[in-house]
């Protein structure tokens, strides 16, 4: 599902929505933020889960070209498709594990 192409939407409003959604999707690359959302039960809210489903369009062209850290797209996918992943995010050791995996990826990719 992609964002609606509402002809009545002002360009400034569309730009603000684009930037807000992009910022949120980018934030999903941060394990600390994911842990916060899980600890505060955001993922248990059906409206929030629906919003994550809506945001799946960021995984497609041309939207994914605006993503700096592709980990956020994988996290977005897992948040929708894997309930066990969401449950694990409540654990500090799992958050730290994700950090470690990301660090290893960035460390070895840079060399």
mmCIF file of N, CA and C in Angstrom:
data_model
loop_
_atom_site.group_PDB
_atom_site.id
_atom_site.type_symbol
_atom_site.label_atom_id
_atom_site.label_comp_id
_atom_site.label_asym_id
_atom_site.label_seq_id
_atom_site.Cartn_x
_atom_site.Cartn_y
_atom_site.Cartn_z
ATOM 1 N N UNK A 1 0.842 -1.168 0.000
ATOM 2 C CA UNK A 1 0.000 0.000 0.000
ATOM 3 C C UNK A 1 0.890 1.236 0.000
ATOM 4 N N UNK A 2 0.671 2.097 -0.919
ATOM 5 C CA UNK A 2 1.450 3.318 -1.015
ATOM 6 C C UNK A 2 0.634 4.485 -0.503
ATOM 7 N N UNK A 3 1.286 5.597 -0.216
ATOM 8 C CA UNK A 3 0.545 6.764 0.239
ATOM 9 C C UNK A 3 -0.444 7.197 -0.829
ATOM 10 N N UNK A 4 -1.536 7.751 -0.373
ATOM 11 C CA UNK A 4 -2.561 8.171 -1.330
ATOM 12 C C UNK A 4 -2.083 9.373 -2.135
ATOM 13 N N UNK A 5 -2.497 9.402 -3.356
ATOM 14 C CA UNK A 5 -2.175 10.502 -4.263
ATOM 15 C C UNK A 5 -3.362 11.464 -4.255
ATOM 16 N N UNK A 6 -3.577 12.117 -3.133
ATOM 17 C CA UNK A 6 -4.723 13.006 -2.977
ATOM 18 C C UNK A 6 -4.431 14.323 -3.687
ATOM 19 N N UNK A 7 -5.216 14.612 -4.729
ATOM 20 C CA UNK A 7 -5.006 15.829 -5.506
ATOM 21 C C UNK A 7 -5.243 17.093 -4.696
ATOM 22 N N UNK A 8 -6.020 16.978 -3.625
ATOM 23 C CA UNK A 8 -6.325 18.145 -2.810
ATOM 24 C C UNK A 8 -5.243 18.431 -1.771
ATOM 25 N N UNK A 9 -4.292 17.521 -1.619
ATOM 26 C CA UNK A 9 -3.256 17.724 -0.621
ATOM 27 C C UNK A 9 -2.264 18.787 -1.107
ATOM 28 N N UNK A 10 -2.031 19.743 -0.263
ATOM 29 C CA UNK A 10 -1.090 20.804 -0.600
ATOM 30 C C UNK A 10 0.335 20.243 -0.663
ATOM 31 N N UNK A 11 1.151 20.763 -1.554
ATOM 32 C CA UNK A 11 2.529 20.265 -1.656
ATOM 33 C C UNK A 11 3.287 20.352 -0.329
ATOM 34 N N UNK A 12 3.065 21.401 0.419
ATOM 35 C CA UNK A 12 3.764 21.550 1.700
ATOM 36 C C UNK A 12 3.335 20.465 2.687
ATOM 37 N N UNK A 13 2.059 20.111 2.676
ATOM 38 C CA UNK A 13 1.556 19.066 3.559
ATOM 39 C C UNK A 13 2.111 17.709 3.131
ATOM 40 N N UNK A 14 2.127 17.461 1.841
ATOM 41 C CA UNK A 14 2.677 16.211 1.326
ATOM 42 C C UNK A 14 4.163 16.095 1.664
ATOM 43 N N UNK A 15 4.892 17.178 1.538
ATOM 44 C CA UNK A 15 6.321 17.177 1.859
ATOM 45 C C UNK A 15 6.539 16.897 3.343
ATOM 46 N N UNK A 16 5.733 17.517 4.186
ATOM 47 C CA UNK A 16 5.874 17.312 5.633
ATOM 48 C C UNK A 16 5.569 15.850 5.990
ATOM 49 N N UNK A 17 4.520 15.268 5.380
ATOM 50 C CA UNK A 17 4.188 13.882 5.650
ATOM 51 C C UNK A 17 5.335 12.973 5.200
ATOM 52 N N UNK A 18 5.877 13.241 4.010
ATOM 53 C CA UNK A 18 6.999 12.464 3.494
ATOM 54 C C UNK A 18 8.177 12.511 4.464
ATOM 55 N N UNK A 19 8.540 13.685 4.902
ATOM 56 C CA UNK A 19 9.684 13.844 5.801
ATOM 57 C C UNK A 19 9.437 13.186 7.155
ATOM 58 N N UNK A 20 8.222 13.296 7.666
ATOM 59 C CA UNK A 20 7.886 12.698 8.958
ATOM 60 C C UNK A 20 7.942 11.180 8.882
ATOM 61 N N UNK A 21 7.367 10.628 7.839
ATOM 62 C CA UNK A 21 7.394 9.175 7.678
ATOM 63 C C UNK A 21 8.816 8.676 7.448
ATOM 64 N N UNK A 22 9.584 9.399 6.656
ATOM 65 C CA UNK A 22 10.971 9.014 6.409
ATOM 66 C C UNK A 22 11.771 9.027 7.714
ATOM 67 N N UNK A 23 11.596 10.049 8.516
ATOM 68 C CA UNK A 23 12.318 10.134 9.784
ATOM 69 C C UNK A 23 11.948 8.962 10.704
ATOM 70 N N UNK A 24 10.671 8.637 10.744
ATOM 71 C CA UNK A 24 10.242 7.519 11.589
ATOM 72 C C UNK A 24 10.826 6.199 11.085
ATOM 73 N N UNK A 25 10.743 5.968 9.782
ATOM 74 C CA UNK A 25 11.277 4.718 9.229
ATOM 75 C C UNK A 25 12.773 4.632 9.477
ATOM 76 N N UNK A 26 13.485 5.709 9.294
ATOM 77 C CA UNK A 26 14.935 5.714 9.562
ATOM 78 C C UNK A 26 15.231 5.388 11.016
ATOM 79 N N UNK A 27 14.378 5.859 11.922
ATOM 80 C CA UNK A 27 14.590 5.618 13.352
ATOM 81 C C UNK A 27 14.483 4.137 13.700
ATOM 82 N N UNK A 28 13.825 3.367 12.864
ATOM 83 C CA UNK A 28 13.668 1.941 13.136
ATOM 84 C C UNK A 28 14.984 1.175 13.026
ATOM 85 N N UNK A 29 16.023 1.792 12.527
ATOM 86 C CA UNK A 29 17.350 1.166 12.497
ATOM 87 C C UNK A 29 18.016 1.215 13.870
ATOM 88 N N UNK A 30 17.447 1.952 14.797
ATOM 89 C CA UNK A 30 18.032 2.145 16.125
ATOM 90 C C UNK A 30 17.454 1.112 17.095
ATOM 91 N N UNK A 31 18.242 0.123 17.524
ATOM 92 C CA UNK A 31 17.732 -0.887 18.451
ATOM 93 C C UNK A 31 17.236 -0.292 19.776
ATOM 94 N N UNK A 32 17.855 0.780 20.226
ATOM 95 C CA UNK A 32 17.413 1.422 21.470
ATOM 96 C C UNK A 32 15.994 1.965 21.316
ATOM 97 N N UNK A 33 15.709 2.552 20.175
ATOM 98 C CA UNK A 33 14.366 3.074 19.900
ATOM 99 C C UNK A 33 13.352 1.935 19.796
ATOM 100 N N UNK A 34 13.719 0.855 19.112
ATOM 101 C CA UNK A 34 12.838 -0.300 19.010
ATOM 102 C C UNK A 34 12.549 -0.892 20.385
ATOM 103 N N UNK A 35 13.567 -0.951 21.209
ATOM 104 C CA UNK A 35 13.408 -1.454 22.579
ATOM 105 C C UNK A 35 12.442 -0.552 23.359
ATOM 106 N N UNK A 36 12.594 0.745 23.222
ATOM 107 C CA UNK A 36 11.693 1.692 23.887
ATOM 108 C C UNK A 36 10.245 1.463 23.448
ATOM 109 N N UNK A 37 10.040 1.333 22.139
ATOM 110 C CA UNK A 37 8.682 1.108 21.630
ATOM 111 C C UNK A 37 8.103 -0.204 22.169
ATOM 112 N N UNK A 38 8.925 -1.238 22.215
ATOM 113 C CA UNK A 38 8.454 -2.529 22.717
ATOM 114 C C UNK A 38 8.151 -2.466 24.213
ATOM 115 N N UNK A 39 9.037 -1.833 24.972
ATOM 116 C CA UNK A 39 8.836 -1.731 26.422
ATOM 117 C C UNK A 39 7.577 -0.941 26.766
ATOM 118 N N UNK A 40 7.249 0.021 25.936
ATOM 119 C CA UNK A 40 6.075 0.862 26.189
ATOM 120 C C UNK A 40 4.833 0.377 25.434
ATOM 121 N N UNK A 41 4.916 -0.858 24.929
ATOM 122 C CA UNK A 41 3.776 -1.573 24.347
ATOM 123 C C UNK A 41 3.158 -0.910 23.120
ATOM 124 N N UNK A 42 3.939 -0.137 22.407
ATOM 125 C CA UNK A 42 3.432 0.462 21.165
ATOM 126 C C UNK A 42 3.033 -0.619 20.165
ATOM 127 N N UNK A 43 3.782 -1.703 20.138
ATOM 128 C CA UNK A 43 3.511 -2.758 19.161
ATOM 129 C C UNK A 43 2.245 -3.550 19.487
ATOM 130 N N UNK A 44 1.716 -3.349 20.673
ATOM 131 C CA UNK A 44 0.456 -3.994 21.050
ATOM 132 C C UNK A 44 -0.762 -3.197 20.595
ATOM 133 N N UNK A 45 -0.549 -1.989 20.163
ATOM 134 C CA UNK A 45 -1.641 -1.117 19.714
ATOM 135 C C UNK A 45 -1.980 -1.444 18.259
ATOM 136 N N UNK A 46 -3.211 -1.893 17.992
ATOM 137 C CA UNK A 46 -3.579 -2.247 16.612
ATOM 138 C C UNK A 46 -3.416 -1.087 15.624
ATOM 139 N N UNK A 47 -3.681 0.134 16.051
ATOM 140 C CA UNK A 47 -3.523 1.286 15.156
ATOM 141 C C UNK A 47 -2.050 1.482 14.799
ATOM 142 N N UNK A 48 -1.156 1.290 15.753
ATOM 143 C CA UNK A 48 0.276 1.416 15.489
ATOM 144 C C UNK A 48 0.738 0.303 14.554
ATOM 145 N N UNK A 49 0.235 -0.907 14.762
ATOM 146 C CA UNK A 49 0.586 -2.024 13.878
ATOM 147 C C UNK A 49 0.095 -1.756 12.452
ATOM 148 N N UNK A 50 -1.101 -1.194 12.340
ATOM 149 C CA UNK A 50 -1.617 -0.832 11.016
ATOM 150 C C UNK A 50 -0.732 0.218 10.351
ATOM 151 N N UNK A 51 -0.222 1.147 11.149
ATOM 152 C CA UNK A 51 0.671 2.171 10.619
ATOM 153 C C UNK A 51 1.956 1.533 10.075
ATOM 154 N N UNK A 52 2.477 0.539 10.784
ATOM 155 C CA UNK A 52 3.669 -0.162 10.310
ATOM 156 C C UNK A 52 3.397 -0.899 9.002
ATOM 157 N N UNK A 53 2.216 -1.469 8.879
ATOM 158 C CA UNK A 53 1.835 -2.124 7.624
ATOM 159 C C UNK A 53 1.771 -1.088 6.508
ATOM 160 N N UNK A 54 1.168 0.051 6.792
ATOM 161 C CA UNK A 54 1.081 1.137 5.814
ATOM 162 C C UNK A 54 2.475 1.567 5.344
ATOM 163 N N UNK A 55 3.425 1.615 6.257
ATOM 164 C CA UNK A 55 4.772 2.097 5.932
ATOM 165 C C UNK A 55 5.600 1.111 5.109
ATOM 166 N N UNK A 56 5.083 -0.043 4.831
ATOM 167 C CA UNK A 56 5.829 -1.032 4.043
ATOM 168 C C UNK A 56 6.192 -0.509 2.655
ATOM 169 N N UNK A 57 5.467 0.487 2.174
ATOM 170 C CA UNK A 57 5.787 1.014 0.843
ATOM 171 C C UNK A 57 7.196 1.611 0.790
ATOM 172 N N UNK A 58 7.780 1.942 1.941
ATOM 173 C CA UNK A 58 9.143 2.478 1.971
ATOM 174 C C UNK A 58 10.169 1.441 1.529
ATOM 175 N N UNK A 59 9.785 0.191 1.489
ATOM 176 C CA UNK A 59 10.698 -0.866 1.071
ATOM 177 C C UNK A 59 10.788 -0.965 -0.443
ATOM 178 N N UNK A 60 10.001 -0.208 -1.166
ATOM 179 C CA UNK A 60 9.949 -0.263 -2.629
ATOM 180 C C UNK A 60 10.563 0.995 -3.242
ATOM 181 N N UNK A 61 10.902 0.882 -4.521
ATOM 182 C CA UNK A 61 11.360 2.052 -5.280
ATOM 183 C C UNK A 61 10.178 2.978 -5.517
ATOM 184 N N UNK A 62 10.362 4.250 -5.537
ATOM 185 C CA UNK A 62 11.591 5.021 -5.360
ATOM 186 C C UNK A 62 11.861 5.390 -3.906
ATOM 187 N N UNK A 63 10.957 5.008 -3.015
ATOM 188 C CA UNK A 63 11.066 5.454 -1.623
ATOM 189 C C UNK A 63 12.321 4.931 -0.931
ATOM 190 N N UNK A 64 12.697 3.681 -1.195
ATOM 191 C CA UNK A 64 13.853 3.107 -0.507
ATOM 192 C C UNK A 64 15.154 3.837 -0.853
ATOM 193 N N UNK A 65 15.165 4.593 -1.918
ATOM 194 C CA UNK A 65 16.371 5.339 -2.291
ATOM 195 C C UNK A 65 16.684 6.470 -1.313
ATOM 196 N N UNK A 66 15.723 6.830 -0.489
ATOM 197 C CA UNK A 66 15.920 7.892 0.505
ATOM 198 C C UNK A 66 16.435 7.356 1.838
ATOM 199 N N UNK A 67 16.588 6.064 1.931
ATOM 200 C CA UNK A 67 17.000 5.421 3.175
ATOM 201 C C UNK A 67 18.526 5.367 3.240
ATOM 202 N N UNK A 68 19.079 5.827 4.356
ATOM 203 C CA UNK A 68 20.525 5.828 4.555
ATOM 204 C C UNK A 68 20.978 4.507 5.176
ATOM 205 N N UNK A 69 20.246 4.021 6.164
ATOM 206 C CA UNK A 69 20.597 2.791 6.867
ATOM 207 C C UNK A 69 19.571 1.711 6.532
ATOM 208 N N UNK A 70 19.917 0.805 5.623
ATOM 209 C CA UNK A 70 18.939 -0.193 5.171
ATOM 210 C C UNK A 70 18.459 -1.139 6.270
ATOM 211 N N UNK A 71 19.153 -1.148 7.412
ATOM 212 C CA UNK A 71 18.673 -1.985 8.515
ATOM 213 C C UNK A 71 17.247 -1.616 8.891
ATOM 214 N N UNK A 72 16.899 -0.361 8.746
ATOM 215 C CA UNK A 72 15.555 0.060 9.151
ATOM 216 C C UNK A 72 14.484 -0.631 8.305
ATOM 217 N N UNK A 73 14.783 -0.917 7.056
ATOM 218 C CA UNK A 73 13.802 -1.582 6.201
ATOM 219 C C UNK A 73 13.603 -3.035 6.630
ATOM 220 N N UNK A 74 14.669 -3.685 7.029
ATOM 221 C CA UNK A 74 14.540 -5.056 7.533
ATOM 222 C C UNK A 74 13.783 -5.065 8.857
ATOM 223 N N UNK A 75 14.068 -4.093 9.709
ATOM 224 C CA UNK A 75 13.346 -4.001 10.982
ATOM 225 C C UNK A 75 11.860 -3.765 10.732
ATOM 226 N N UNK A 76 11.552 -2.892 9.800
ATOM 227 C CA UNK A 76 10.158 -2.617 9.464
ATOM 228 C C UNK A 76 9.462 -3.898 9.010
ATOM 229 N N UNK A 77 10.145 -4.669 8.204
ATOM 230 C CA UNK A 77 9.580 -5.936 7.733
ATOM 231 C C UNK A 77 9.349 -6.901 8.897
ATOM 232 N N UNK A 78 10.343 -7.046 9.764
ATOM 233 C CA UNK A 78 10.223 -7.964 10.892
ATOM 234 C C UNK A 78 9.146 -7.533 11.879
ATOM 235 N N UNK A 79 8.980 -6.249 12.063
ATOM 236 C CA UNK A 79 7.965 -5.760 12.997
ATOM 237 C C UNK A 79 6.559 -6.150 12.563
ATOM 238 N N UNK A 80 6.359 -6.278 11.272
ATOM 239 C CA UNK A 80 5.040 -6.634 10.752
ATOM 240 C C UNK A 80 4.882 -8.148 10.648
ATOM 241 N N UNK A 81 5.942 -8.837 10.275
ATOM 242 C CA UNK A 81 5.820 -10.254 9.932
ATOM 243 C C UNK A 81 6.183 -11.221 11.046
ATOM 244 N N UNK A 82 6.878 -10.760 12.069
ATOM 245 C CA UNK A 82 7.403 -11.686 13.067
ATOM 246 C C UNK A 82 7.052 -11.228 14.480
ATOM 247 N N UNK A 83 5.992 -11.808 15.031
ATOM 248 C CA UNK A 83 5.574 -11.452 16.387
ATOM 249 C C UNK A 83 6.628 -11.803 17.426
ATOM 250 N N UNK A 84 7.387 -12.876 17.185
ATOM 251 C CA UNK A 84 8.449 -13.244 18.108
ATOM 252 C C UNK A 84 9.534 -12.187 18.183
ATOM 253 N N UNK A 85 9.821 -11.566 17.054
ATOM 254 C CA UNK A 85 10.808 -10.485 17.020
ATOM 255 C C UNK A 85 10.364 -9.335 17.911
ATOM 256 N N UNK A 86 9.097 -8.983 17.819
ATOM 257 C CA UNK A 86 8.552 -7.890 18.636
ATOM 258 C C UNK A 86 8.666 -8.244 20.111
ATOM 259 N N UNK A 87 8.338 -9.470 20.474
ATOM 260 C CA UNK A 87 8.443 -9.897 21.871
ATOM 261 C C UNK A 87 9.892 -9.849 22.358
ATOM 262 N N UNK A 88 10.810 -10.271 21.501
ATOM 263 C CA UNK A 88 12.227 -10.272 21.878
ATOM 264 C C UNK A 88 12.760 -8.860 22.084
ATOM 265 N N UNK A 89 12.192 -7.892 21.382
ATOM 266 C CA UNK A 89 12.669 -6.510 21.510
ATOM 267 C C UNK A 89 12.481 -5.947 22.912
ATOM 268 N N UNK A 90 11.649 -6.563 23.698
ATOM 269 C CA UNK A 90 11.440 -6.106 25.079
ATOM 270 C C UNK A 90 12.625 -6.454 25.966
ATOM 271 N N UNK A 91 13.463 -7.372 25.511
ATOM 272 C CA UNK A 91 14.601 -7.827 26.307
ATOM 273 C C UNK A 91 15.844 -6.994 26.016
ATOM 274 N N UNK A 92 16.522 -6.589 27.071
ATOM 275 C CA UNK A 92 17.739 -5.784 26.939
ATOM 276 C C UNK A 92 18.831 -6.568 26.219
ATOM 277 N N UNK A 93 18.969 -7.853 26.524
ATOM 278 C CA UNK A 93 20.025 -8.636 25.889
ATOM 279 C C UNK A 93 19.804 -8.762 24.382
ATOM 280 N N UNK A 94 18.552 -8.816 23.942
ATOM 281 C CA UNK A 94 18.275 -8.890 22.510
ATOM 282 C C UNK A 94 18.580 -7.555 21.835
ATOM 283 N N UNK A 95 18.227 -6.460 22.500
ATOM 284 C CA UNK A 95 18.572 -5.128 21.977
ATOM 285 C C UNK A 95 20.084 -5.013 21.807
ATOM 286 N N UNK A 96 20.820 -5.469 22.809
ATOM 287 C CA UNK A 96 22.281 -5.422 22.742
ATOM 288 C C UNK A 96 22.818 -6.334 21.637
ATOM 289 N N UNK A 97 22.163 -7.463 21.431
ATOM 290 C CA UNK A 97 22.558 -8.378 20.362
ATOM 291 C C UNK A 97 22.403 -7.696 19.000
ATOM 292 N N UNK A 98 21.287 -7.007 18.795
ATOM 293 C CA UNK A 98 21.072 -6.293 17.529
ATOM 294 C C UNK A 98 22.148 -5.229 17.337
ATOM 295 N N UNK A 99 22.445 -4.476 18.408
ATOM 296 C CA UNK A 99 23.525 -3.487 18.327
ATOM 297 C C UNK A 99 24.822 -4.138 17.872
ATOM 298 N N UNK A 100 25.147 -5.271 18.491
ATOM 299 C CA UNK A 100 26.382 -5.969 18.151
ATOM 300 C C UNK A 100 26.409 -6.420 16.698
ATOM 301 N N UNK A 101 25.285 -6.925 16.210
ATOM 302 C CA UNK A 101 25.214 -7.357 14.822
ATOM 303 C C UNK A 101 25.373 -6.172 13.864
ATOM 304 N N UNK A 102 24.732 -5.072 14.175
ATOM 305 C CA UNK A 102 24.875 -3.883 13.332
ATOM 306 C C UNK A 102 26.311 -3.373 13.351
ATOM 307 N N UNK A 103 26.912 -3.335 14.525
ATOM 308 C CA UNK A 103 28.288 -2.862 14.625
ATOM 309 C C UNK A 103 29.220 -3.732 13.793
ATOM 310 N N UNK A 104 29.039 -5.040 13.893
ATOM 311 C CA UNK A 104 29.886 -5.954 13.115
ATOM 312 C C UNK A 104 29.704 -5.727 11.619
ATOM 313 N N UNK A 105 28.472 -5.528 11.213
ATOM 314 C CA UNK A 105 28.211 -5.277 9.796
ATOM 315 C C UNK A 105 28.914 -4.000 9.340
ATOM 316 N N UNK A 106 28.752 -2.929 10.084
ATOM 317 C CA UNK A 106 29.367 -1.657 9.706
ATOM 318 C C UNK A 106 30.886 -1.730 9.778
ATOM 319 N N UNK A 107 31.407 -2.419 10.778
ATOM 320 C CA UNK A 107 32.856 -2.528 10.957
ATOM 321 C C UNK A 107 33.493 -3.258 9.773
ATOM 322 N N UNK A 108 32.955 -4.383 9.407
ATOM 323 C CA UNK A 108 33.566 -5.180 8.354
ATOM 324 C C UNK A 108 33.240 -4.656 6.976
ATOM 325 N N UNK A 109 32.139 -3.973 6.845
ATOM 326 C CA UNK A 109 31.806 -3.397 5.544
ATOM 327 C C UNK A 109 32.729 -2.217 5.212
ATOM 328 N N UNK A 110 33.137 -1.496 6.240
ATOM 329 C CA UNK A 110 33.968 -0.304 6.039
ATOM 330 C C UNK A 110 35.403 -0.648 5.659
ATOM 331 N N UNK A 111 35.815 -1.887 5.886
ATOM 332 C CA UNK A 111 37.215 -2.224 5.577
ATOM 333 C C UNK A 111 37.347 -2.943 4.262
#
